[in-house]
C-alpha positions as a printed NumPy array, in Angstrom:
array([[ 28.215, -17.582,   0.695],
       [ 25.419, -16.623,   3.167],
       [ 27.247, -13.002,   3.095],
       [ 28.496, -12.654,  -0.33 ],
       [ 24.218, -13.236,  -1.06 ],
       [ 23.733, -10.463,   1.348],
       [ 25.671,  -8.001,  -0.34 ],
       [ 24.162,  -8.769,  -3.868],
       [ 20.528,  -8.367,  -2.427],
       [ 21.727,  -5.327,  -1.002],
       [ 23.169,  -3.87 ,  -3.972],
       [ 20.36 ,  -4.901,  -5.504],
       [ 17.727,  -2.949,  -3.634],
       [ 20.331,   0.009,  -3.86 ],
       [ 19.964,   0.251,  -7.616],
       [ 16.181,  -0.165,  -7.235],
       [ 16.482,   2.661,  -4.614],
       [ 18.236,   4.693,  -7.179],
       [ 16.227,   4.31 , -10.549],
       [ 13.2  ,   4.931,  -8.533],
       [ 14.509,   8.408,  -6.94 ],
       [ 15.751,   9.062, -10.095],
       [ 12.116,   8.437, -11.992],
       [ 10.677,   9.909,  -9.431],
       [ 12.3  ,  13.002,  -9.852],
       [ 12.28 ,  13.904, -13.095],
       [  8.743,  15.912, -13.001],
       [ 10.628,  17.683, -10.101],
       [ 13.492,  19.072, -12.248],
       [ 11.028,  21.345, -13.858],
       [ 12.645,  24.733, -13.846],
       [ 10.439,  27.816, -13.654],
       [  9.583,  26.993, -17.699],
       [  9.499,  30.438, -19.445],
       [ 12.12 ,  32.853, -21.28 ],
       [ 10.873,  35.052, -24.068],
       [  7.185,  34.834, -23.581],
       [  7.038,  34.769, -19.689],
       [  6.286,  38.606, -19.879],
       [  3.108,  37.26 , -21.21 ],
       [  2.101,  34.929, -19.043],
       [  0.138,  35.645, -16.327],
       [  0.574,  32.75 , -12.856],
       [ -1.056,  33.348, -10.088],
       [  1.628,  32.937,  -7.362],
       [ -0.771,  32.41 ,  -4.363],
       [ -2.385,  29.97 ,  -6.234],
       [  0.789,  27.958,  -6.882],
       [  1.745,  24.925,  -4.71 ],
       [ -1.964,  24.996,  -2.763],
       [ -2.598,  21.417,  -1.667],
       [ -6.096,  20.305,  -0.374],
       [ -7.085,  20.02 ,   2.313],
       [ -4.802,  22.719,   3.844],
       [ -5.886,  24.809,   1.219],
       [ -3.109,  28.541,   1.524],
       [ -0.995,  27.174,   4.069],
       [ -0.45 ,  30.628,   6.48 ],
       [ -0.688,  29.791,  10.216],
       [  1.236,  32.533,  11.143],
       [ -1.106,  34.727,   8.822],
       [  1.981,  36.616,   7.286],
       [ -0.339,  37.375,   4.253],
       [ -2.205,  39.331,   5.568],
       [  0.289,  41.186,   8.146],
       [  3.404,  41.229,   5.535],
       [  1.773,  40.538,   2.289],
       [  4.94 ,  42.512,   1.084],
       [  7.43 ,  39.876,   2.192],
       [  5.367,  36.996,   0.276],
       [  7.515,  37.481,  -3.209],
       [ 10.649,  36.72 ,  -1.557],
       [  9.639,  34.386,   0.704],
       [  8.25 ,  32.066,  -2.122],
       [ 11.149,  33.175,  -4.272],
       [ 13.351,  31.218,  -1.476],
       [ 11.209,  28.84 ,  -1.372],
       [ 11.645,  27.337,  -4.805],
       [ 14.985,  28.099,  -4.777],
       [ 15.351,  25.757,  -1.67 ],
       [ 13.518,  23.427,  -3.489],
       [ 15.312,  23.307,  -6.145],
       [ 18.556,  22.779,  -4.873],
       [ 16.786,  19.926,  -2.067],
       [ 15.897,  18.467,  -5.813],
       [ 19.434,  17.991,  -7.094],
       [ 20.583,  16.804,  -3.342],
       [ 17.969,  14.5  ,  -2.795],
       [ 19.433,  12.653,  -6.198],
       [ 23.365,  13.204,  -5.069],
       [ 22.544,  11.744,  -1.797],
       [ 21.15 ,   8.496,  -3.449],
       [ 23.707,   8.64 ,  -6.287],
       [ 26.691,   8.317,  -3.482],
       [ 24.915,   5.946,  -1.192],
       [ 24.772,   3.975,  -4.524],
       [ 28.434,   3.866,  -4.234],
       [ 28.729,   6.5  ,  -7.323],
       [ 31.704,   8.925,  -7.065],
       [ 34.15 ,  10.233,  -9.383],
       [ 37.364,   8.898, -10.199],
       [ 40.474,  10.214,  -9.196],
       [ 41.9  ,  12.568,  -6.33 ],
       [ 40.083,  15.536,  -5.208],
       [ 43.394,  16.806,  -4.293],
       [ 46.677,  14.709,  -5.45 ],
       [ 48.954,  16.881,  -2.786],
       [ 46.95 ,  15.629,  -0.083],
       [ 46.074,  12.135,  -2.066],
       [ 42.802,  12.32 ,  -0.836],
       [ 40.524,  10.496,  -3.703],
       [ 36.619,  11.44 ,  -4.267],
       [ 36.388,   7.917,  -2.711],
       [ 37.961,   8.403,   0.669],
       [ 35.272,  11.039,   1.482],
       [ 32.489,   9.666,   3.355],
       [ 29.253,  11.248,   2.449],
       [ 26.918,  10.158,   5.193],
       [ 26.156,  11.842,   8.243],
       [ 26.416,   8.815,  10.053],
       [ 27.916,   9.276,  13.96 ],
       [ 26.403,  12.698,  14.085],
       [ 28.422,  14.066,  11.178],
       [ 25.54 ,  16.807,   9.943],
       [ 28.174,  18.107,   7.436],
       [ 28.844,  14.699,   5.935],
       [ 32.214,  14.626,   4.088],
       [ 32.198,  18.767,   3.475],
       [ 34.924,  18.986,   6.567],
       [ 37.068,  16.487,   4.524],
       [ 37.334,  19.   ,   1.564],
       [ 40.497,  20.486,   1.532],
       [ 40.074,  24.458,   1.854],
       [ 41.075,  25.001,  -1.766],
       [ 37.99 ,  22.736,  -2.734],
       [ 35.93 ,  24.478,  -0.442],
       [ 36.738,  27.712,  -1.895],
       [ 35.578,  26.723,  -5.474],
       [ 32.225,  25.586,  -4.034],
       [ 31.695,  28.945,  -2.452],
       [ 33.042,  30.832,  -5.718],
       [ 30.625,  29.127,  -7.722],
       [ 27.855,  29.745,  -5.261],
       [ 28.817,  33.326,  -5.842],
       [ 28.837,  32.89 ,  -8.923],
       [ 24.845,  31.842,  -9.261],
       [ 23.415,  33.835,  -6.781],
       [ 24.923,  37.251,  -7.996],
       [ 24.952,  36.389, -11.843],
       [ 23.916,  33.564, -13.333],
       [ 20.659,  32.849, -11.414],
       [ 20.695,  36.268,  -9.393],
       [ 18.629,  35.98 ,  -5.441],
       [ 17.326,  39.113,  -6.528],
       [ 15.003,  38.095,  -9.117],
       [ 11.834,  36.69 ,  -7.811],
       [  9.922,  34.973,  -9.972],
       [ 12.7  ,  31.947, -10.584],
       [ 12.594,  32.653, -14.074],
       [ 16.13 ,  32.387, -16.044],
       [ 15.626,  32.154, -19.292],
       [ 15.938,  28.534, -19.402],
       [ 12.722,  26.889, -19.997],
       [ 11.574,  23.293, -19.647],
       [ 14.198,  21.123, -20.879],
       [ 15.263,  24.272, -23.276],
       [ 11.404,  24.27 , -24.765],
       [  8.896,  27.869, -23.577],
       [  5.483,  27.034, -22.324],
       [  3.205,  29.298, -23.867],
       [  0.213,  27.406, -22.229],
       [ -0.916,  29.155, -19.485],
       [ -2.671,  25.759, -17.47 ],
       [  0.472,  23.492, -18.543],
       [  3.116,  26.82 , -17.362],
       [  0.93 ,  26.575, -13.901],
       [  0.712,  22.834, -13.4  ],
       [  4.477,  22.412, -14.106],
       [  5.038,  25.744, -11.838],
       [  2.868,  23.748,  -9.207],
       [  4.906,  20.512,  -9.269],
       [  8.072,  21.616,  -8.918],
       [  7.086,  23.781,  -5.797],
       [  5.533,  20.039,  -4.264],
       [  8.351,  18.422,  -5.085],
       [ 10.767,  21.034,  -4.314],
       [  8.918,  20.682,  -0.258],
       [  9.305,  17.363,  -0.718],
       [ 12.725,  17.079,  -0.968],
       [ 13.521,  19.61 ,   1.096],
       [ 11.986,  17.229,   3.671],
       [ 13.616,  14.501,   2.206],
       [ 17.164,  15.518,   2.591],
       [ 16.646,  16.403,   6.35 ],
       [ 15.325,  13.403,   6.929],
       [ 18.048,  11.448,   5.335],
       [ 20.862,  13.445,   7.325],
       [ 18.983,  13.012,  10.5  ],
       [ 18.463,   9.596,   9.953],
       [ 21.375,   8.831,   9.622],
       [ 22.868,  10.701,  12.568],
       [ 20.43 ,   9.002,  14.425],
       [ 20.393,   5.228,  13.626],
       [ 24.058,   5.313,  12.375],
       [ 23.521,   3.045,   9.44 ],
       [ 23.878,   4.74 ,   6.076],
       [ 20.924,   5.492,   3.545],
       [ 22.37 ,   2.415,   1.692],
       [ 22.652,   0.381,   4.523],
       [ 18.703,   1.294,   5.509],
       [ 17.641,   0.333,   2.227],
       [ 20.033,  -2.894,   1.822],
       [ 18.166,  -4.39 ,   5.258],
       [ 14.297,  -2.587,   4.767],
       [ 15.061,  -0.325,   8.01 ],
       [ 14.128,   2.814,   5.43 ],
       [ 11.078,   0.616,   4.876],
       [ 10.315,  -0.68 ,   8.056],
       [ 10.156,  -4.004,   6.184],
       [ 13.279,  -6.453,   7.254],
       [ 14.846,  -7.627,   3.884],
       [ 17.571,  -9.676,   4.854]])
């Protein structure tokens, strides 16, 4: 009884885990707003993702010494954050216990299931060395397949044509403060999902099992 109260509180705090990440995140799934009027627009790049009290974050003072490089660089940067974004989500989605249905490959009957996602016992690729090397090869087709064409490295300013939620911001304040919150919570996340994988690695308990027993928290729930 004691254990099957256990689970329940677990799965519980799992789903709590889960709507909150997922509330949470919405703001940060704010891609570079724009298409037709972007031209237009006029964002001050240096200006975007400055948090007080650091103020232009440049240590290293590449702005000054390769002010050339700073386009890219912050080009990668939201790009990283973007993707951290969607992770940070998949990684609570399958500690959640949320996979697809069915085999991932039927020759080898190997089901979405019987991958384990975690990086728990050192496992920093998770379940990717479980994919069979067909599966793998789709992955890194359709990787291909957004960095050379559909959202190409090569241009900059993030900007694909696919606005906020489909809508163009034409307001110039709202187009920066969107612009400005997706770079925070892209960093975010990008710390986020590091700190997940090394966690786990570390402690060996899953980013369910952290959150079922308040070791995420530091606050024992059982």
């Amino acid at each position: 009884k004691k254990k099957k109260k256990k689970k329940k509180k677990k799965k519980k705090n799992m789903k709590f885990a889960l709507f909150a990440s997922l509330v949470a995140s919405a703001a940060a799934f704010q891609a570079a707003p724009v298409a037709k009027t972007s031209s237009a627009l006029r964002v001050n790049e240096l200006e975007l993702g400055v948090t007080e009290p650091l103020g232009v974050y440049d240590p290293l003072g590449w702005l000054d010494s390769e002010p050339e490089a700073f386009e890219r660089r912050r080009a990668v940067e939201r790009k990283h954050g973007r993707v951290c974004m969607a992770a940070l989500v998949g990684q609570v989605v399958h500690a959640n216990g949320i996979v697809f249905d069915g085999y991932i490959s039927k020759s080898s009957n190997l089901k979405f299931a019987d991958i384990d996602t975690s990086c728990v016992g050192g496992k920093i690729l998770g379940g990717l060395t479980e994919i069979p090397a067909a599966g793998l090869a789709q992955i890194l087709a359709l990787f291909a397949l957004i960095e050379l064409a559909w959202m190409p490295a090569s241009q900059y300013d993030g900007d694909y044509g696919v606005g906020w939620f489909g809508e163009d911001i034409v307001d110039e304040e709202i187009k920066a403060r969107k612009l400005n919150v997706e770079l925070n919570n892209g960093r975010a996340a990008m710390l986020a999902v590091f700190g997940n994988m090394v966690g786990e690695a570390a402690t060996g308990q899953t980013l369910a099992e952290s959150w079922g027993d308040g070791a995420i928290l530091g606050i024992p729930m059982a």
